[in-house]
Protein backbone atom coordinates (compact mmCIF):
# COMPACT_ATOMS: atom_id res chain seq x y z
CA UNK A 1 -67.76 -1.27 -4.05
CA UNK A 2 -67.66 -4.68 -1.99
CA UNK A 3 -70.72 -6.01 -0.09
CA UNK A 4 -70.68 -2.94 2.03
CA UNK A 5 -71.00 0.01 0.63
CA UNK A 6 -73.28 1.41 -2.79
CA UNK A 7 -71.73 4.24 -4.89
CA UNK A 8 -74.58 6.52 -5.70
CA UNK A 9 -73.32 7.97 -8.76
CA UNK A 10 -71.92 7.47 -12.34
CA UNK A 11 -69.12 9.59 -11.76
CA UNK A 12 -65.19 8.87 -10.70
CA UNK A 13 -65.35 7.90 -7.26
CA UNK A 14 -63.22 10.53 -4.98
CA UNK A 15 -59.89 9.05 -2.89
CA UNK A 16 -61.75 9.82 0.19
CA UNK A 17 -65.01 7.75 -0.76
CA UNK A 18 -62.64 4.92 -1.68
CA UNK A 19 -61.05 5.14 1.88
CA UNK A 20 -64.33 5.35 3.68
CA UNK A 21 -65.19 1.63 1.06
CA UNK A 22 -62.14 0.01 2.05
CA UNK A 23 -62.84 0.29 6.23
CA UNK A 24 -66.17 -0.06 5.41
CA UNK A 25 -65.32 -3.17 3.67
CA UNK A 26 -63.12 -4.14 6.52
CA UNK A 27 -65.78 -4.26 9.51
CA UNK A 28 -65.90 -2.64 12.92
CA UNK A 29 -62.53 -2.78 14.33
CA UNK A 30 -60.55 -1.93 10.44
CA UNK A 31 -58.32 1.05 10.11
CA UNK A 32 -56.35 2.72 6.95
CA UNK A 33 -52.66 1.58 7.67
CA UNK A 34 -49.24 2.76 6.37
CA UNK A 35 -49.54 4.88 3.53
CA UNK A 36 -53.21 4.88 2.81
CA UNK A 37 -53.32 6.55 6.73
CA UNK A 38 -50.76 8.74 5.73
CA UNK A 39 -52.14 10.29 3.22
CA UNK A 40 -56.08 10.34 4.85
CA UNK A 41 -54.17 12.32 7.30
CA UNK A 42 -52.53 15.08 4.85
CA UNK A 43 -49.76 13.50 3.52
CA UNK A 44 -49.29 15.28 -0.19
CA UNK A 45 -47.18 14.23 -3.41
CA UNK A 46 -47.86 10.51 -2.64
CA UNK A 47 -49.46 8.13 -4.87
CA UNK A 48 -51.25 4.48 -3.37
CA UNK A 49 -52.13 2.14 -5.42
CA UNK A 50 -54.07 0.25 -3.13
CA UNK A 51 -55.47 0.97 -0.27
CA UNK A 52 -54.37 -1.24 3.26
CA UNK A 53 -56.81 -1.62 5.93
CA UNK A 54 -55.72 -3.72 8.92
CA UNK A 55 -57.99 -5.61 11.51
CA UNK A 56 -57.21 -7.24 14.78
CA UNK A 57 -55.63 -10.79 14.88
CA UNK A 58 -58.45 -13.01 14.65
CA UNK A 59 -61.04 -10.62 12.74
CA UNK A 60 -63.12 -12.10 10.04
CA UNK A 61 -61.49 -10.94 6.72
CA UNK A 62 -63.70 -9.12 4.19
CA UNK A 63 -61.51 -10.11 0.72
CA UNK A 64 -61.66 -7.31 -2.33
CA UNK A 65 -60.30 -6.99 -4.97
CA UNK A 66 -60.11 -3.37 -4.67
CA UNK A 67 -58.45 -3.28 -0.99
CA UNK A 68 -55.89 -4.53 0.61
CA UNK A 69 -57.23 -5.68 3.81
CA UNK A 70 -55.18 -7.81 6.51
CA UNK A 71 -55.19 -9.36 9.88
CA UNK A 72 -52.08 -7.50 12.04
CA UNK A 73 -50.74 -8.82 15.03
CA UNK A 74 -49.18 -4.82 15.64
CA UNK A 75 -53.11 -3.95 15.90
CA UNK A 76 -53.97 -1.50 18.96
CA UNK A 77 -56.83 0.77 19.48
CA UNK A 78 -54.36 3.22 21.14
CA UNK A 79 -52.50 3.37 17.85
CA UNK A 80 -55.86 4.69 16.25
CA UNK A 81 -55.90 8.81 15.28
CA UNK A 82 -58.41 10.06 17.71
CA UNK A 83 -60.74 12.19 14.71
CA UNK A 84 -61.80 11.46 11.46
CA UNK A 85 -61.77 8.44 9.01
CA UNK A 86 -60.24 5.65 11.39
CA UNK A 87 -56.72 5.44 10.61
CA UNK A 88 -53.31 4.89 12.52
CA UNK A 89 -51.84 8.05 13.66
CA UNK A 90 -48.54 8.98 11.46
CA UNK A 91 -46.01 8.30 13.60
CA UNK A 92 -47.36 4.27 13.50
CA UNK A 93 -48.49 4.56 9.78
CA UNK A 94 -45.18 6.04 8.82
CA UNK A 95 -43.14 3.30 10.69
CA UNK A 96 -45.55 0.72 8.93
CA UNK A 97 -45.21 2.30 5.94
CA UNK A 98 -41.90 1.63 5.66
CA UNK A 99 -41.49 -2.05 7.34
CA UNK A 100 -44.01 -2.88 4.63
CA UNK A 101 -42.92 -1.33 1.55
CA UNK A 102 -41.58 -2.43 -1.66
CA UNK A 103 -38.23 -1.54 -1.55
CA UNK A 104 -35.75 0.15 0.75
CA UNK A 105 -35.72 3.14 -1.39
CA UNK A 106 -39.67 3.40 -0.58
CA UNK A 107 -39.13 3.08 2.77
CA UNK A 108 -36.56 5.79 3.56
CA UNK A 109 -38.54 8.01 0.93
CA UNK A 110 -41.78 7.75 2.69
CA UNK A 111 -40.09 8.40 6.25
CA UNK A 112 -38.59 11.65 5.22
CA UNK A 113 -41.95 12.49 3.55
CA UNK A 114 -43.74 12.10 6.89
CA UNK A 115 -41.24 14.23 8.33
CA UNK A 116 -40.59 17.28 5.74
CA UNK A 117 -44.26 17.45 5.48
CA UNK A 118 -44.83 18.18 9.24
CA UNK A 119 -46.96 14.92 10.06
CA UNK A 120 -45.17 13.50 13.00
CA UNK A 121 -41.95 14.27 14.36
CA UNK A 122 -38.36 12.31 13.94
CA UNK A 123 -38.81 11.65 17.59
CA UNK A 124 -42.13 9.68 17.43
CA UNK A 125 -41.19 7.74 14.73
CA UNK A 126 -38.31 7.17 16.70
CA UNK A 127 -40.54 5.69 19.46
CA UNK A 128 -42.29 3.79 17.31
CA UNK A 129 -39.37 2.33 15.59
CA UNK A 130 -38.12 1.29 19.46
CA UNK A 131 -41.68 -1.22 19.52
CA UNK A 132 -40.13 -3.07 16.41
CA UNK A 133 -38.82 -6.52 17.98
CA UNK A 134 -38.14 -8.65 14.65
CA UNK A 135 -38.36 -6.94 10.84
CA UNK A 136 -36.34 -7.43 7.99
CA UNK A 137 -36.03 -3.80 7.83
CA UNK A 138 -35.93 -2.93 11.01
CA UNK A 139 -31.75 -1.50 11.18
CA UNK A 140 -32.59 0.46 7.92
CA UNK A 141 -36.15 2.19 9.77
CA UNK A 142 -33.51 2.96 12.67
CA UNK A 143 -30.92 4.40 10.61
CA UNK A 144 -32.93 6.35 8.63
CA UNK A 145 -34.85 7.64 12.01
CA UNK A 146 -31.59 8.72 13.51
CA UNK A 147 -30.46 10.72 10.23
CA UNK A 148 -33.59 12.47 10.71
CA UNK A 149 -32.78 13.20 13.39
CA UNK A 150 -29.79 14.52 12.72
CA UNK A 151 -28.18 12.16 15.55
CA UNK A 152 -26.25 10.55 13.16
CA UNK A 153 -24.56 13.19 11.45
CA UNK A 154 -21.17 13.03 13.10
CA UNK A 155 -21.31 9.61 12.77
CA UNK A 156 -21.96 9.92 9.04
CA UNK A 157 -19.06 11.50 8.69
CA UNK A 158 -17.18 8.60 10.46
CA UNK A 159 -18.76 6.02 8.23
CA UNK A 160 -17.79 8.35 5.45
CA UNK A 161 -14.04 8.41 6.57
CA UNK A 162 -14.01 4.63 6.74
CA UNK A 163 -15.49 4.10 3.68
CA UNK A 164 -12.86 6.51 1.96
CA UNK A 165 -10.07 4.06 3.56
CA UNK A 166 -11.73 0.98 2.43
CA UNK A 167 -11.78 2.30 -1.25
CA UNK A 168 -8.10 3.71 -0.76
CA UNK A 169 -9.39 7.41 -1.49
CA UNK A 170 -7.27 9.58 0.47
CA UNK A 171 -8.23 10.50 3.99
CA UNK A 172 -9.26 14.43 4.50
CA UNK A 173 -10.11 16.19 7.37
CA UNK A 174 -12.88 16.84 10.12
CA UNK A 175 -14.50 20.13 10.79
CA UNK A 176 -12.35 22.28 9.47
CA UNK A 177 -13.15 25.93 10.73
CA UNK A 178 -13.71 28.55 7.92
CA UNK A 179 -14.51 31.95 8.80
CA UNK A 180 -16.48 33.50 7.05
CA UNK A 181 -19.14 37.61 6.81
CA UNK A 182 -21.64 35.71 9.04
CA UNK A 183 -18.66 34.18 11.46
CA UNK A 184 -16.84 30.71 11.56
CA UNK A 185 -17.98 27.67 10.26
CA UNK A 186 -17.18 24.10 10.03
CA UNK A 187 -16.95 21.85 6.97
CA UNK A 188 -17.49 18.47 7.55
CA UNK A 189 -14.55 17.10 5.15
CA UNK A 190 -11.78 18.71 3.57
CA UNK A 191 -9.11 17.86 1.30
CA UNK A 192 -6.89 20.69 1.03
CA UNK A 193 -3.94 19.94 -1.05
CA UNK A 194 -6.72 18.87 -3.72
CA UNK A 195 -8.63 22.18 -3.23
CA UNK A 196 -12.19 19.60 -2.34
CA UNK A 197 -14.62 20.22 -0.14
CA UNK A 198 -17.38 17.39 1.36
CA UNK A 199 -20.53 18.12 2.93
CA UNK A 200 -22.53 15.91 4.64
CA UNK A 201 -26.40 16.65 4.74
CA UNK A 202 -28.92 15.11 7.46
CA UNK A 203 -31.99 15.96 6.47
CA UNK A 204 -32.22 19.32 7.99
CA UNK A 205 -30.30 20.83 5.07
CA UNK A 206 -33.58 20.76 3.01
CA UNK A 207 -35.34 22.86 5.29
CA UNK A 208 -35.91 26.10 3.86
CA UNK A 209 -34.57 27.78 7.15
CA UNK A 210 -31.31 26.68 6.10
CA UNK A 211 -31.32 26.32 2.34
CA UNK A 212 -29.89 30.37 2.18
CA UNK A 213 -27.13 29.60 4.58
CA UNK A 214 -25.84 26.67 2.66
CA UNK A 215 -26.09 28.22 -0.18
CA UNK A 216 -24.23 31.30 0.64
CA UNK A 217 -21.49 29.07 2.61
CA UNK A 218 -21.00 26.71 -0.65
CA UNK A 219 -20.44 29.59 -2.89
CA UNK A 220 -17.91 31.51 -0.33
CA UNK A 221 -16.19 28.25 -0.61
CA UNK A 222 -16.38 28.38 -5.06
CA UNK A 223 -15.56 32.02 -4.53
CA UNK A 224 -12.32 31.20 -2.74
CA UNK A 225 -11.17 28.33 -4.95
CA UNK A 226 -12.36 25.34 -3.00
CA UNK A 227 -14.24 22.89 -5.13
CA UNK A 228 -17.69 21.60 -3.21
CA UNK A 229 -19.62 18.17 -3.39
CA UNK A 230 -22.23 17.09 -1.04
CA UNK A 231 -23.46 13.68 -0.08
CA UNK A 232 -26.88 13.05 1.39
CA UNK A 233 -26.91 10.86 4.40
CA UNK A 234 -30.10 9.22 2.80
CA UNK A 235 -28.66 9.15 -0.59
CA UNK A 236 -25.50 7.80 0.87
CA UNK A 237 -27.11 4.94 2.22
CA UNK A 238 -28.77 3.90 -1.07
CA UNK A 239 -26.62 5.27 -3.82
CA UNK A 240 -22.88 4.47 -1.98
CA UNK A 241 -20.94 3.92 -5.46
CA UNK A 242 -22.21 6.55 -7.39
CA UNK A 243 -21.69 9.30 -4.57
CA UNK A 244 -17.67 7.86 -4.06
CA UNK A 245 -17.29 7.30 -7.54
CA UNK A 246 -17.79 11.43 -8.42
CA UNK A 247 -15.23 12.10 -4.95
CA UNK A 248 -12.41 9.86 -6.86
CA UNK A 249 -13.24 11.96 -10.09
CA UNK A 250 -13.58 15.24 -8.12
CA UNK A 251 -9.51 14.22 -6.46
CA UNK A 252 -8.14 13.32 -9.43
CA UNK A 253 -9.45 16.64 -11.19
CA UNK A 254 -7.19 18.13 -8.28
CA UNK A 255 -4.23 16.25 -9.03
CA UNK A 256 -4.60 12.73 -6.81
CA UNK A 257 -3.12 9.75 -8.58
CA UNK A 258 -3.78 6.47 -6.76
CA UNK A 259 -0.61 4.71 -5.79
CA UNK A 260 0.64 2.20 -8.58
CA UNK A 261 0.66 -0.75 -6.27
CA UNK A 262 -2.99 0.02 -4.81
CA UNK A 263 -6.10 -2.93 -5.68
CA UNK A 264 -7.67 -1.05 -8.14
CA UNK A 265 -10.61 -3.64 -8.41
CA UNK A 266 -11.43 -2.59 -4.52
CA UNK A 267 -13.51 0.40 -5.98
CA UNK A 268 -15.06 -1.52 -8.60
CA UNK A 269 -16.00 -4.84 -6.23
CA UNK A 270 -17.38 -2.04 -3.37
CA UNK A 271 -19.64 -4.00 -1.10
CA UNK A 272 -23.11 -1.95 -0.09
CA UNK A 273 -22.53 0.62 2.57
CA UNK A 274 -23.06 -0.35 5.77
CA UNK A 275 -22.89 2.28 8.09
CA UNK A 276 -21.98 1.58 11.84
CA UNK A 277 -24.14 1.41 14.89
C-alpha cells in the first residue's frame, strides 16, 4: 500500500486501514485533511474518492498513487484533533473542504453537512473562515457560513427584494404578521393581491425541531387560500434562475401580467446572484 505500510490479507481493505496507509504514507508530521478528516471524524453520507493528507511546508513528499498527499502552507499542529487517527479537527477540515473542492456546489454542500450532522458548529467554521486571507472561494465560504448561521436571513430577504426589482417581478412585502392557533407569525414575503406567499429558509428550517411548525404554518396558509413557495438561501445562491423563474410562473397563475413596455430579455439574460455584503 506504498513503501510504508503491508496489508496482511487478501480481502477488501476497510476505509479506516486506507486512512491509517495514506498518513502512514505521508511521514511523521501528515494529517487526513478536508474531507478525508471529516469523515475519520464521523462525518456520514459522504463519499471520497481519494484520500488528502497534508504535511508541513517543506516536508519530504511521499508520492502515491493511491493518496493525495501535499505540502500546506495552512499546516499547524494546533489545528490537529487531539484523539485518534491524526486528522484536522472539523471546523478546519470543513473550511478546507470547501476552499478545495471541485465546485461551488461541493463546497456549500459539504459545509452544511458538517453542520446538520453535529460536527462543528456554524460559529467555528465561522472562525476559521475569518483565518482565510486570499482564496478564490473565500466570499462564497463566508456567505454560506453566515446563512448557517442564520445571520443572513434578513438580509436574504433584501437580496431577494432586489433581485425581484432587477427582473421587474413585482415587489411584495416584508414580514407580514399572520396569526395563527399557535399565535402570530411572520412571513418573510407576501404578495397579496396575487394570493403568493415566499419563504425564505436558512438552514435551520431543516432541523427537525422545526420541520412540524413549518409544516403546519405552510398549510394554514393553503388552507386559507394563500399559495406558498419557498426558496433556500443555499439553493438561492446556486440555482438563482430556476427559483425566480417558478415566482414569475407562480404571479402570473395569480393574475400578474408584466407591463407591455418592460425588457423582457432582462429575465432571460439574468446575471448570477450576487448577494450583498
Amino acid at each position: 500500500m506504498g513503501d510504508q505500510s503491508v496489508c496482511l490479507h487478501n480481502s477488501d481493505i476497510s476505509d479506516v486501514g486506507h486512512q491509517w496507509a495514506a498518513v502512514l504514507q505521508g511521514g511523521p508530521r501528515a494529517c487526513l485533511d478536508r474531507e478525508s478528516a471529516l469523515v475519520a471524524g464521523g462525518l456520514e453520507r459522504y463519499d471520497v474518492r481519494r484520500h488528502r493528507v497534508s504535511v508541513p511546508r517543506g516536508a519530504r513528499v511521499r508520492r502515491s498513487r493511491l493518496y493525495d498527499i501535499r505540502q500546506t502552507r495552512r499546516w499547524e499542529a494546533a489545528d490537529l484533533a487531539p484523539s485518534g487517527i491524526p486528522r484536522t479537527r472539523p471546523d478546519v477540515a470543513g473550511v478546507r473542504a470547501a476552499l478545495w473542492a471541485d465546485s461551488d456546489r461541493q463546497a456549500v454542500h459539504v459545509l452544511t453537512l458538517v453542520v446538520q450532522q453535529g460536527l462543528t458548529t456554524a460559529e467555528l467554521l465561522g472562525t476559521q473562515a475569518l483565518r482565510i486571507r486570499r482564496d478564490r472561494r473565500r466570499r462564497l465560504v463566508h456567505e454560506t457560513i453566515l446563512d448557517l448561521l442564520d445571520g443572513a436571513r434578513s438580509l436574504g430577504e433584501l437580496d431577494v427584494v432586489r433581485e425581484l426589482r432587477r427582473r421587474h417581478l413585482p415587489v411584495p412585502t416584508r414580514q407580514v404578521v399572520r396569526k395563527g392557533r399557535d399565535g402570530r407569525y411572520y412571513l418573510d414575503l407576501y404578495w397579496e393581491e396575487y394570493a403568493l406567499v415566499l419563504e425564505i429558509d436558512g438552514i435551520h428550517h431543516t432541523w427537525a425541531t422545526n420541520v412540524v411548525g413549518d409544516a403546519l404554518r405552510q398549510n394554514s396558509l393553503v388552507i386559507d387560500g394563500d399559495r406558498v413557495l419557498r426558496m433556500p438561501l443555499l439553493g438561492l445562491r446556486l440555482e438563482p434562475d430556476a427559483f425566480f423563474r417558478q415566482v414569475e410562473e407562480a404571479l402570473t397563475i395569480g393574475g400578474w401580467r408584466p407591463a407591455r413596455d418592460q425588457p423582457r430579455d432582462v429575465i432571460r439574460t439574468a446575471q448570477p446572484f450576487a448577494p450583498s455584503v
